[in-house]
mmCIF file of C-alpha atoms in Angstrom:
data_model
loop_
_atom_site.group_PDB
_atom_site.id
_atom_site.type_symbol
_atom_site.label_atom_id
_atom_site.label_comp_id
_atom_site.label_asym_id
_atom_site.label_seq_id
_atom_site.Cartn_x
_atom_site.Cartn_y
_atom_site.Cartn_z
ATOM 1 C CA UNK A 14 13.670 -32.184 -21.161
ATOM 2 C CA UNK A 15 12.367 -35.615 -22.170
ATOM 3 C CA UNK A 16 15.931 -36.931 -21.953
ATOM 4 C CA UNK A 17 16.196 -35.756 -18.334
ATOM 5 C CA UNK A 18 13.510 -38.241 -17.410
ATOM 6 C CA UNK A 19 13.280 -37.866 -13.659
ATOM 7 C CA UNK A 20 11.333 -35.093 -11.952
ATOM 8 C CA UNK A 21 14.316 -34.180 -9.772
ATOM 9 C CA UNK A 22 16.497 -33.566 -12.839
ATOM 10 C CA UNK A 23 13.840 -31.467 -14.553
ATOM 11 C CA UNK A 24 13.450 -29.467 -11.336
ATOM 12 C CA UNK A 25 17.200 -28.823 -11.298
ATOM 13 C CA UNK A 26 17.020 -27.732 -14.943
ATOM 14 C CA UNK A 27 14.173 -25.327 -14.110
ATOM 15 C CA UNK A 28 15.957 -23.840 -11.099
ATOM 16 C CA UNK A 29 19.117 -23.303 -13.166
ATOM 17 C CA UNK A 30 17.012 -21.604 -15.831
ATOM 18 C CA UNK A 31 15.472 -19.319 -13.199
ATOM 19 C CA UNK A 32 18.981 -18.237 -12.152
ATOM 20 C CA UNK A 33 19.819 -17.413 -15.770
ATOM 21 C CA UNK A 34 16.602 -15.398 -16.159
ATOM 22 C CA UNK A 35 17.388 -13.384 -13.037
ATOM 23 C CA UNK A 36 21.025 -12.788 -13.976
ATOM 24 C CA UNK A 37 20.381 -11.927 -17.621
ATOM 25 C CA UNK A 38 17.225 -9.854 -17.191
ATOM 26 C CA UNK A 39 15.486 -11.863 -19.940
ATOM 27 C CA UNK A 40 11.998 -10.455 -20.601
ATOM 28 C CA UNK A 41 8.858 -11.282 -22.540
ATOM 29 C CA UNK A 42 9.855 -8.603 -25.067
ATOM 30 C CA UNK A 43 13.073 -10.559 -25.710
ATOM 31 C CA UNK A 44 11.183 -13.843 -26.102
ATOM 32 C CA UNK A 45 8.658 -12.352 -28.516
ATOM 33 C CA UNK A 46 11.386 -10.687 -30.597
ATOM 34 C CA UNK A 47 13.261 -13.996 -30.732
ATOM 35 C CA UNK A 48 10.196 -15.867 -31.935
ATOM 36 C CA UNK A 49 9.607 -13.255 -34.640
ATOM 37 C CA UNK A 50 13.214 -13.630 -35.785
ATOM 38 C CA UNK A 51 12.854 -17.430 -35.843
ATOM 39 C CA UNK A 52 9.351 -17.856 -37.210
ATOM 40 C CA UNK A 53 8.469 -14.600 -38.984
ATOM 41 C CA UNK A 54 5.385 -15.361 -41.047
ATOM 42 C CA UNK A 55 4.256 -18.481 -39.186
ATOM 43 C CA UNK A 56 0.737 -18.096 -37.768
ATOM 44 C CA UNK A 57 0.641 -17.223 -34.074
ATOM 45 C CA UNK A 58 -3.040 -16.206 -33.787
ATOM 46 C CA UNK A 59 -5.769 -17.750 -35.930
ATOM 47 C CA UNK A 60 -9.152 -16.062 -35.614
ATOM 48 C CA UNK A 61 -11.766 -18.716 -36.422
ATOM 49 C CA UNK A 62 -14.519 -16.379 -35.280
ATOM 50 C CA UNK A 63 -13.937 -14.137 -38.305
ATOM 51 C CA UNK A 64 -15.493 -14.817 -41.715
ATOM 52 C CA UNK A 65 -13.327 -15.892 -43.410
ATOM 53 C CA UNK A 66 -10.814 -16.899 -40.694
ATOM 54 C CA UNK A 67 -7.907 -14.455 -40.307
ATOM 55 C CA UNK A 68 -4.317 -15.545 -39.650
ATOM 56 C CA UNK A 69 -1.922 -13.326 -37.689
ATOM 57 C CA UNK A 70 1.784 -14.112 -38.135
ATOM 58 C CA UNK A 71 4.339 -13.712 -35.354
ATOM 59 C CA UNK A 72 5.697 -10.670 -37.193
ATOM 60 C CA UNK A 73 2.266 -9.081 -37.623
ATOM 61 C CA UNK A 74 1.411 -9.683 -33.945
ATOM 62 C CA UNK A 75 4.574 -7.899 -32.788
ATOM 63 C CA UNK A 76 3.997 -4.958 -35.137
ATOM 64 C CA UNK A 77 0.417 -4.535 -33.937
ATOM 65 C CA UNK A 78 1.375 -4.891 -30.265
ATOM 66 C CA UNK A 79 4.007 -2.185 -30.657
ATOM 67 C CA UNK A 80 1.394 0.130 -32.159
ATOM 68 C CA UNK A 81 -1.030 -0.473 -29.290
ATOM 69 C CA UNK A 82 1.707 0.071 -26.694
ATOM 70 C CA UNK A 83 2.711 3.361 -28.310
ATOM 71 C CA UNK A 84 -0.922 4.530 -28.321
ATOM 72 C CA UNK A 85 -1.240 3.761 -24.592
ATOM 73 C CA UNK A 86 2.016 5.597 -23.867
ATOM 74 C CA UNK A 87 0.879 8.632 -25.861
ATOM 75 C CA UNK A 88 -2.527 8.740 -24.185
ATOM 76 C CA UNK A 89 -1.074 8.621 -20.653
ATOM 77 C CA UNK A 90 1.957 10.831 -21.332
ATOM 78 C CA UNK A 91 4.410 7.982 -20.940
ATOM 79 C CA UNK A 92 2.945 6.510 -17.738
ATOM 80 C CA UNK A 93 0.011 4.260 -18.708
ATOM 81 C CA UNK A 94 -1.690 1.909 -16.251
ATOM 82 C CA UNK A 95 -4.078 -0.143 -18.341
ATOM 83 C CA UNK A 96 -7.225 -2.148 -17.641
ATOM 84 C CA UNK A 97 -8.820 -4.471 -20.215
ATOM 85 C CA UNK A 98 -12.555 -5.186 -20.189
ATOM 86 C CA UNK A 99 -12.803 -7.207 -23.388
ATOM 87 C CA UNK A 100 -14.120 -10.486 -24.697
ATOM 88 C CA UNK A 101 -11.837 -13.015 -26.345
ATOM 89 C CA UNK A 102 -10.528 -11.501 -29.550
ATOM 90 C CA UNK A 103 -7.260 -10.950 -31.381
ATOM 91 C CA UNK A 104 -7.217 -7.232 -30.549
ATOM 92 C CA UNK A 105 -7.962 -8.006 -26.900
ATOM 93 C CA UNK A 106 -5.003 -10.397 -26.760
ATOM 94 C CA UNK A 107 -2.827 -7.886 -28.601
ATOM 95 C CA UNK A 108 -3.736 -5.153 -26.091
ATOM 96 C CA UNK A 109 -2.594 -7.461 -23.300
ATOM 97 C CA UNK A 110 0.640 -8.453 -25.087
ATOM 98 C CA UNK A 111 1.329 -4.803 -25.888
ATOM 99 C CA UNK A 112 1.448 -4.040 -22.174
ATOM 100 C CA UNK A 113 3.151 -7.212 -20.949
ATOM 101 C CA UNK A 114 5.977 -6.891 -23.484
ATOM 102 C CA UNK A 115 6.499 -3.141 -23.104
ATOM 103 C CA UNK A 116 6.673 -2.424 -19.352
ATOM 104 C CA UNK A 117 3.070 -1.218 -19.017
ATOM 105 C CA UNK A 118 1.134 -2.304 -15.945
ATOM 106 C CA UNK A 119 -2.058 -4.058 -17.079
ATOM 107 C CA UNK A 120 -4.999 -5.823 -15.482
ATOM 108 C CA UNK A 121 -7.382 -8.024 -17.523
ATOM 109 C CA UNK A 122 -10.824 -7.822 -15.925
ATOM 110 C CA UNK A 123 -13.713 -10.253 -15.920
ATOM 111 C CA UNK A 124 -16.417 -9.128 -18.332
ATOM 112 C CA UNK A 125 -18.923 -10.053 -15.609
ATOM 113 C CA UNK A 126 -17.744 -7.347 -13.191
ATOM 114 C CA UNK A 127 -20.381 -4.770 -12.367
ATOM 115 C CA UNK A 128 -20.083 -1.071 -11.530
ATOM 116 C CA UNK A 129 -18.928 -1.610 -7.945
ATOM 117 C CA UNK A 130 -16.137 -4.050 -8.778
ATOM 118 C CA UNK A 131 -14.938 -1.989 -11.736
ATOM 119 C CA UNK A 132 -14.898 1.279 -9.805
ATOM 120 C CA UNK A 133 -12.989 -0.260 -6.888
ATOM 121 C CA UNK A 134 -10.329 -1.914 -9.099
ATOM 122 C CA UNK A 135 -9.809 1.082 -11.390
ATOM 123 C CA UNK A 136 -9.411 3.363 -8.389
ATOM 124 C CA UNK A 137 -7.257 0.931 -6.415
ATOM 125 C CA UNK A 138 -4.757 0.496 -9.276
ATOM 126 C CA UNK A 139 -4.814 4.162 -10.403
ATOM 127 C CA UNK A 140 -5.837 3.062 -13.900
ATOM 128 C CA UNK A 141 -5.583 5.845 -16.481
ATOM 129 C CA UNK A 142 -6.259 3.856 -19.698
ATOM 130 C CA UNK A 143 -9.090 1.362 -20.231
ATOM 131 C CA UNK A 144 -9.681 -0.765 -23.340
ATOM 132 C CA UNK A 145 -13.057 -2.291 -24.106
ATOM 133 C CA UNK A 146 -15.093 -3.571 -27.036
ATOM 134 C CA UNK A 147 -18.872 -4.091 -26.915
ATOM 135 C CA UNK A 148 -21.350 -1.247 -26.583
ATOM 136 C CA UNK A 149 -22.605 -2.663 -23.285
ATOM 137 C CA UNK A 150 -19.143 -2.791 -21.727
ATOM 138 C CA UNK A 151 -18.234 0.649 -23.046
ATOM 139 C CA UNK A 152 -21.432 2.089 -21.596
ATOM 140 C CA UNK A 153 -20.700 0.443 -18.236
ATOM 141 C CA UNK A 154 -17.256 2.072 -18.163
ATOM 142 C CA UNK A 155 -18.573 5.492 -19.167
ATOM 143 C CA UNK A 156 -21.058 5.310 -16.273
ATOM 144 C CA UNK A 157 -18.351 4.268 -13.820
ATOM 145 C CA UNK A 158 -16.142 7.125 -14.965
ATOM 146 C CA UNK A 159 -18.904 9.720 -14.673
ATOM 147 C CA UNK A 160 -20.491 8.547 -11.424
ATOM 148 C CA UNK A 161 -17.217 7.971 -9.554
ATOM 149 C CA UNK A 162 -15.311 10.941 -10.953
ATOM 150 C CA UNK A 163 -12.509 8.730 -12.299
ATOM 151 C CA UNK A 164 -10.057 10.063 -14.845
ATOM 152 C CA UNK A 165 -9.078 7.588 -17.551
ATOM 153 C CA UNK A 166 -8.880 7.487 -21.329
ATOM 154 C CA UNK A 167 -11.352 4.983 -22.738
ATOM 155 C CA UNK A 168 -10.334 3.153 -25.905
ATOM 156 C CA UNK A 169 -12.744 1.111 -27.994
ATOM 157 C CA UNK A 170 -11.614 -1.805 -30.151
ATOM 158 C CA UNK A 171 -14.672 -1.378 -32.394
ATOM 159 C CA UNK A 172 -16.548 1.680 -33.679
ATOM 160 C CA UNK A 173 -19.962 2.352 -32.164
ATOM 161 C CA UNK A 174 -22.304 4.938 -30.732
ATOM 162 C CA UNK A 175 -20.127 5.485 -27.667
ATOM 163 C CA UNK A 176 -17.195 6.390 -29.877
ATOM 164 C CA UNK A 177 -19.310 8.664 -32.029
ATOM 165 C CA UNK A 178 -20.359 10.661 -28.962
ATOM 166 C CA UNK A 179 -16.739 11.236 -28.079
ATOM 167 C CA UNK A 180 -16.918 9.277 -24.831
ATOM 168 C CA UNK A 181 -14.297 6.844 -26.097
ATOM 169 C CA UNK A 182 -11.499 6.896 -28.644
ATOM 170 C CA UNK A 183 -11.113 4.274 -31.323
ATOM 171 C CA UNK A 184 -7.815 2.507 -30.626
ATOM 172 C CA UNK A 185 -7.157 1.870 -34.315
ATOM 173 C CA UNK A 186 -7.385 5.591 -35.041
ATOM 174 C CA UNK A 187 -5.009 6.404 -32.179
ATOM 175 C CA UNK A 188 -2.427 3.996 -33.628
ATOM 176 C CA UNK A 189 -2.867 5.305 -37.169
ATOM 177 C CA UNK A 190 -2.387 8.896 -35.997
ATOM 178 C CA UNK A 191 1.126 8.106 -34.740
ATOM 179 C CA UNK A 192 3.960 8.566 -37.208
ATOM 180 C CA UNK A 193 6.463 5.661 -37.285
ATOM 181 C CA UNK A 194 9.248 7.785 -35.800
ATOM 182 C CA UNK A 195 6.943 9.006 -33.025
ATOM 183 C CA UNK A 196 5.953 5.411 -32.256
ATOM 184 C CA UNK A 197 9.628 4.395 -32.083
ATOM 185 C CA UNK A 198 10.410 7.340 -29.793
ATOM 186 C CA UNK A 199 7.582 6.553 -27.389
ATOM 187 C CA UNK A 200 8.680 2.936 -27.088
ATOM 188 C CA UNK A 201 12.383 3.773 -26.773
ATOM 189 C CA UNK A 202 11.820 6.404 -24.075
ATOM 190 C CA UNK A 203 9.281 4.474 -21.998
ATOM 191 C CA UNK A 204 9.965 3.830 -18.320
ATOM 192 C CA UNK A 205 11.285 0.300 -17.780
ATOM 193 C CA UNK A 206 9.965 -1.959 -15.039
ATOM 194 C CA UNK A 207 12.323 -3.747 -12.711
ATOM 195 C CA UNK A 208 12.193 -7.563 -13.233
ATOM 196 C CA UNK A 209 10.608 -7.896 -9.773
ATOM 197 C CA UNK A 210 8.267 -4.907 -9.995
ATOM 198 C CA UNK A 211 4.525 -5.529 -10.512
ATOM 199 C CA UNK A 212 3.604 -5.632 -14.189
ATOM 200 C CA UNK A 213 0.145 -7.173 -14.083
ATOM 201 C CA UNK A 214 -2.634 -7.953 -11.619
ATOM 202 C CA UNK A 215 -5.218 -10.688 -12.135
ATOM 203 C CA UNK A 216 -8.390 -10.642 -10.049
ATOM 204 C CA UNK A 217 -10.560 -13.402 -8.661
ATOM 205 C CA UNK A 218 -14.202 -13.519 -9.707
ATOM 206 C CA UNK A 219 -15.466 -11.846 -6.533
ATOM 207 C CA UNK A 220 -17.896 -14.689 -5.810
ATOM 208 C CA UNK A 221 -16.807 -14.772 -2.130
ATOM 209 C CA UNK A 222 -16.572 -11.021 -1.580
ATOM 210 C CA UNK A 223 -14.550 -8.222 -3.098
ATOM 211 C CA UNK A 224 -12.251 -9.461 -5.929
ATOM 212 C CA UNK A 225 -8.738 -10.248 -4.766
ATOM 213 C CA UNK A 226 -5.751 -9.243 -6.893
ATOM 214 C CA UNK A 227 -2.810 -11.547 -7.603
ATOM 215 C CA UNK A 228 0.341 -9.643 -8.605
ATOM 216 C CA UNK A 229 2.841 -10.882 -11.223
ATOM 217 C CA UNK A 230 6.222 -9.410 -12.174
ATOM 218 C CA UNK A 231 8.116 -9.541 -15.499
ATOM 219 C CA UNK A 232 10.238 -12.308 -13.972
ATOM 220 C CA UNK A 233 7.115 -14.323 -13.130
ATOM 221 C CA UNK A 234 5.911 -14.199 -16.743
ATOM 222 C CA UNK A 235 9.014 -16.014 -17.996
ATOM 223 C CA UNK A 236 9.727 -18.255 -15.010
ATOM 224 C CA UNK A 237 6.178 -19.637 -15.306
ATOM 225 C CA UNK A 238 6.845 -20.551 -18.936
ATOM 226 C CA UNK A 239 10.069 -22.445 -18.209
ATOM 227 C CA UNK A 240 8.522 -24.151 -15.180
ATOM 228 C CA UNK A 241 5.599 -25.266 -17.337
ATOM 229 C CA UNK A 242 8.030 -26.599 -19.937
ATOM 230 C CA UNK A 243 9.762 -28.665 -17.256
ATOM 231 C CA UNK A 244 6.410 -30.003 -16.002
ATOM 232 C CA UNK A 245 5.192 -30.858 -19.535
ATOM 233 C CA UNK A 246 8.289 -32.112 -21.382
ATOM 234 C CA UNK A 247 6.229 -33.773 -24.132
ATOM 235 C CA UNK A 248 4.885 -30.415 -25.290
ATOM 236 C CA UNK A 249 7.025 -28.953 -28.036
ATOM 237 C CA UNK A 250 7.095 -27.087 -31.326
ATOM 238 C CA UNK A 251 4.135 -26.960 -33.704
ATOM 239 C CA UNK A 252 1.597 -27.059 -30.887
ATOM 240 C CA UNK A 253 -1.871 -25.949 -31.922
ATOM 241 C CA UNK A 254 -4.151 -24.765 -29.117
ATOM 242 C CA UNK A 255 -7.918 -24.564 -29.684
ATOM 243 C CA UNK A 256 -8.849 -21.868 -27.163
ATOM 244 C CA UNK A 257 -12.054 -20.550 -25.665
ATOM 245 C CA UNK A 258 -11.058 -19.827 -22.049
ATOM 246 C CA UNK A 259 -11.202 -16.067 -21.354
ATOM 247 C CA UNK A 260 -7.946 -14.142 -21.263
ATOM 248 C CA UNK A 261 -8.762 -12.909 -17.761
ATOM 249 C CA UNK A 262 -8.497 -16.604 -16.773
ATOM 250 C CA UNK A 263 -4.996 -17.684 -15.714
ATOM 251 C CA UNK A 264 -4.989 -20.756 -18.000
ATOM 252 C CA UNK A 265 -6.370 -18.812 -20.950
ATOM 253 C CA UNK A 266 -3.831 -16.028 -20.548
ATOM 254 C CA UNK A 267 -0.675 -17.794 -19.423
ATOM 255 C CA UNK A 268 -0.876 -21.438 -20.511
ATOM 256 C CA UNK A 269 -2.694 -20.896 -23.813
ATOM 257 C CA UNK A 270 -1.709 -17.458 -25.101
ATOM 258 C CA UNK A 271 1.788 -17.124 -23.668
ATOM 259 C CA UNK A 272 2.381 -20.855 -23.909
ATOM 260 C CA UNK A 273 1.713 -20.648 -27.659
ATOM 261 C CA UNK A 274 4.477 -18.057 -27.964
ATOM 262 C CA UNK A 275 6.901 -19.998 -25.770
ATOM 263 C CA UNK A 276 6.337 -23.324 -27.574
ATOM 264 C CA UNK A 277 6.410 -21.698 -31.041
ATOM 265 C CA UNK A 278 2.812 -22.743 -31.557
ATOM 266 C CA UNK A 279 -0.474 -21.378 -32.846
ATOM 267 C CA UNK A 280 -3.333 -20.052 -30.699
ATOM 268 C CA UNK A 281 -6.713 -20.602 -32.377
ATOM 269 C CA UNK A 282 -9.593 -18.409 -31.191
ATOM 270 C CA UNK A 283 -12.718 -20.578 -31.068
ATOM 271 C CA UNK A 284 -14.932 -17.499 -31.198
ATOM 272 C CA UNK A 285 -17.639 -19.221 -29.152
ATOM 273 C CA UNK A 286 -17.290 -21.271 -25.947
ATOM 274 C CA UNK A 287 -20.181 -23.677 -26.607
ATOM 275 C CA UNK A 288 -19.656 -27.437 -26.814
ATOM 276 C CA UNK A 289 -21.281 -27.405 -30.258
ATOM 277 C CA UNK A 290 -18.703 -24.929 -31.548
ATOM 278 C CA UNK A 291 -15.824 -26.965 -30.144
ATOM 279 C CA UNK A 292 -17.174 -30.175 -31.679
ATOM 280 C CA UNK A 293 -17.453 -28.448 -35.051
ATOM 281 C CA UNK A 294 -13.963 -26.934 -34.865
ATOM 282 C CA UNK A 295 -12.038 -29.961 -33.598
ATOM 283 C CA UNK A 296 -11.880 -31.804 -36.964
ATOM 284 C CA UNK A 297 -11.144 -28.540 -38.806
ATOM 285 C CA UNK A 298 -8.493 -27.101 -36.480
ATOM 286 C CA UNK A 299 -6.906 -30.465 -35.575
ATOM 287 C CA UNK A 300 -5.513 -29.125 -32.292
ATOM 288 C CA UNK A 301 -2.750 -30.764 -30.303
ATOM 289 C CA UNK A 302 -4.126 -29.197 -27.119
ATOM 290 C CA UNK A 303 -7.531 -28.307 -25.698
ATOM 291 C CA UNK A 304 -7.793 -26.876 -22.181
ATOM 292 C CA UNK A 305 -11.277 -26.862 -20.759
ATOM 293 C CA UNK A 306 -13.537 -26.616 -17.740
ATOM 294 C CA UNK A 307 -14.970 -29.914 -16.414
ATOM 295 C CA UNK A 308 -18.442 -29.287 -17.873
ATOM 296 C CA UNK A 309 -17.083 -29.116 -21.439
ATOM 297 C CA UNK A 310 -15.092 -32.332 -20.939
ATOM 298 C CA UNK A 311 -18.256 -34.077 -19.812
ATOM 299 C CA UNK A 312 -20.176 -32.767 -22.832
ATOM 300 C CA UNK A 313 -17.435 -33.843 -25.245
ATOM 301 C CA UNK A 314 -17.194 -37.255 -23.585
ATOM 302 C CA UNK A 315 -20.960 -37.788 -23.767
ATOM 303 C CA UNK A 316 -21.021 -36.796 -27.437
ATOM 304 C CA UNK A 317 -18.207 -39.251 -28.207
ATOM 305 C CA UNK A 318 -19.794 -42.014 -26.169
ATOM 306 C CA UNK A 319 -23.082 -41.701 -28.041
ATOM 307 C CA UNK A 320 -21.259 -41.776 -31.368
ATOM 308 C CA UNK A 321 -19.186 -44.804 -30.323
ATOM 309 C CA UNK A 322 -22.271 -46.635 -29.062
ATOM 310 C CA UNK A 323 -23.897 -46.216 -32.474
ATOM 311 C CA UNK A 324 -20.844 -47.637 -34.255
ATOM 312 C CA UNK A 325 -21.100 -51.290 -35.281
ATOM 313 C CA UNK A 326 -17.425 -52.141 -35.653
ATOM 314 C CA UNK A 327 -13.968 -51.245 -34.352
ATOM 315 C CA UNK A 328 -13.269 -49.556 -37.689
ATOM 316 C CA UNK A 329 -16.327 -47.331 -37.274
ATOM 317 C CA UNK A 330 -15.361 -46.532 -33.685
ATOM 318 C CA UNK A 331 -11.925 -45.455 -34.814
ATOM 319 C CA UNK A 332 -13.512 -43.360 -37.544
ATOM 320 C CA UNK A 333 -15.440 -41.447 -34.859
ATOM 321 C CA UNK A 334 -12.193 -40.325 -33.235
ATOM 322 C CA UNK A 335 -10.465 -39.742 -36.563
ATOM 323 C CA UNK A 336 -13.263 -37.323 -37.465
ATOM 324 C CA UNK A 337 -13.047 -35.506 -34.122
ATOM 325 C CA UNK A 338 -9.262 -35.158 -34.203
ATOM 326 C CA UNK A 339 -9.018 -34.404 -37.913
ATOM 327 C CA UNK A 340 -7.096 -37.614 -38.510
ATOM 328 C CA UNK A 341 -4.308 -37.035 -35.995
ATOM 329 C CA UNK A 342 -2.847 -40.375 -34.821
ATOM 330 C CA UNK A 343 -4.583 -40.701 -31.439
ATOM 331 C CA UNK A 344 -5.541 -44.152 -30.248
ATOM 332 C CA UNK A 345 -9.059 -45.110 -29.166
ATOM 333 C CA UNK A 346 -7.694 -46.696 -25.990
ATOM 334 C CA UNK A 347 -5.837 -43.505 -25.054
ATOM 335 C CA UNK A 348 -8.976 -41.419 -25.396
ATOM 336 C CA UNK A 349 -11.118 -43.908 -23.497
ATOM 337 C CA UNK A 350 -8.577 -43.767 -20.644
ATOM 338 C CA UNK A 351 -9.210 -40.042 -20.335
ATOM 339 C CA UNK A 352 -12.990 -39.982 -20.690
ATOM 340 C CA UNK A 353 -13.558 -39.465 -16.956
ATOM 341 C CA UNK A 354 -11.393 -36.322 -16.660
#
């Protein structure tokens, strides 16, 4: 892609790739399986929020995603329509990948949605499986189910009082209860989505009225990745994303999570979205990419500017950036040029 140079040539490359995707029926499941075959035990997800940090290899991610998908298929008798009301976590990302890679319609929902928004979306999409994590979110979903008379299986990613009362099932237990041959059967016999059939719906925040759903197909998931590669030809293998954007955010879900898979990289869960956490993790994680909202860029810039202003020499100023980037070869001039982003 770098050798193509001109935008027009990269656009032609992308359009040719789109034709190949359409003709060959290439899917996210194929891409993920290919990456596992290529990279195996390389780290795909790194959970920095855990103590100690936990690394998830490409192979382990695929195995876990298959287990989650089988549990959803079993719970909904082969026809699951899944909603995710989860914070950023490995199991939350795996629940999403399980659906996206295995022909299960899924919608990741903002954790800020209240009863009205949740009830409307779950009813509108005929959701029959919901995955959640915290006690507060589980309780919110139980209330929506009871008050609106909705019929869905509620899975919890973590044990708690809601699970103990039988109002939700623990997803880990549902996976463990499946024998390997039963899991293989459920996945092999699942209904397959057409490449241009809806596979996921992402909703706006609802700040200007009722949330609006944007529909994506299996073809969209892959065409977006190749289009992004054409637009960012400098991005390549061994990328390391430090991530805090929520997975119900289009950049957090598509550019960071799925981009990590496409570019054979590593997605690092920050565990906390604060500027202080990011500043602490930057020298440890040594990311090649950080995608952020404007406020965080301003906070990072101000922190750097104060540190640079205290430095008494060019060597000390360079040391400030070396500390922040973990010693990656990034020039002071390059960073100064981007301080107003």
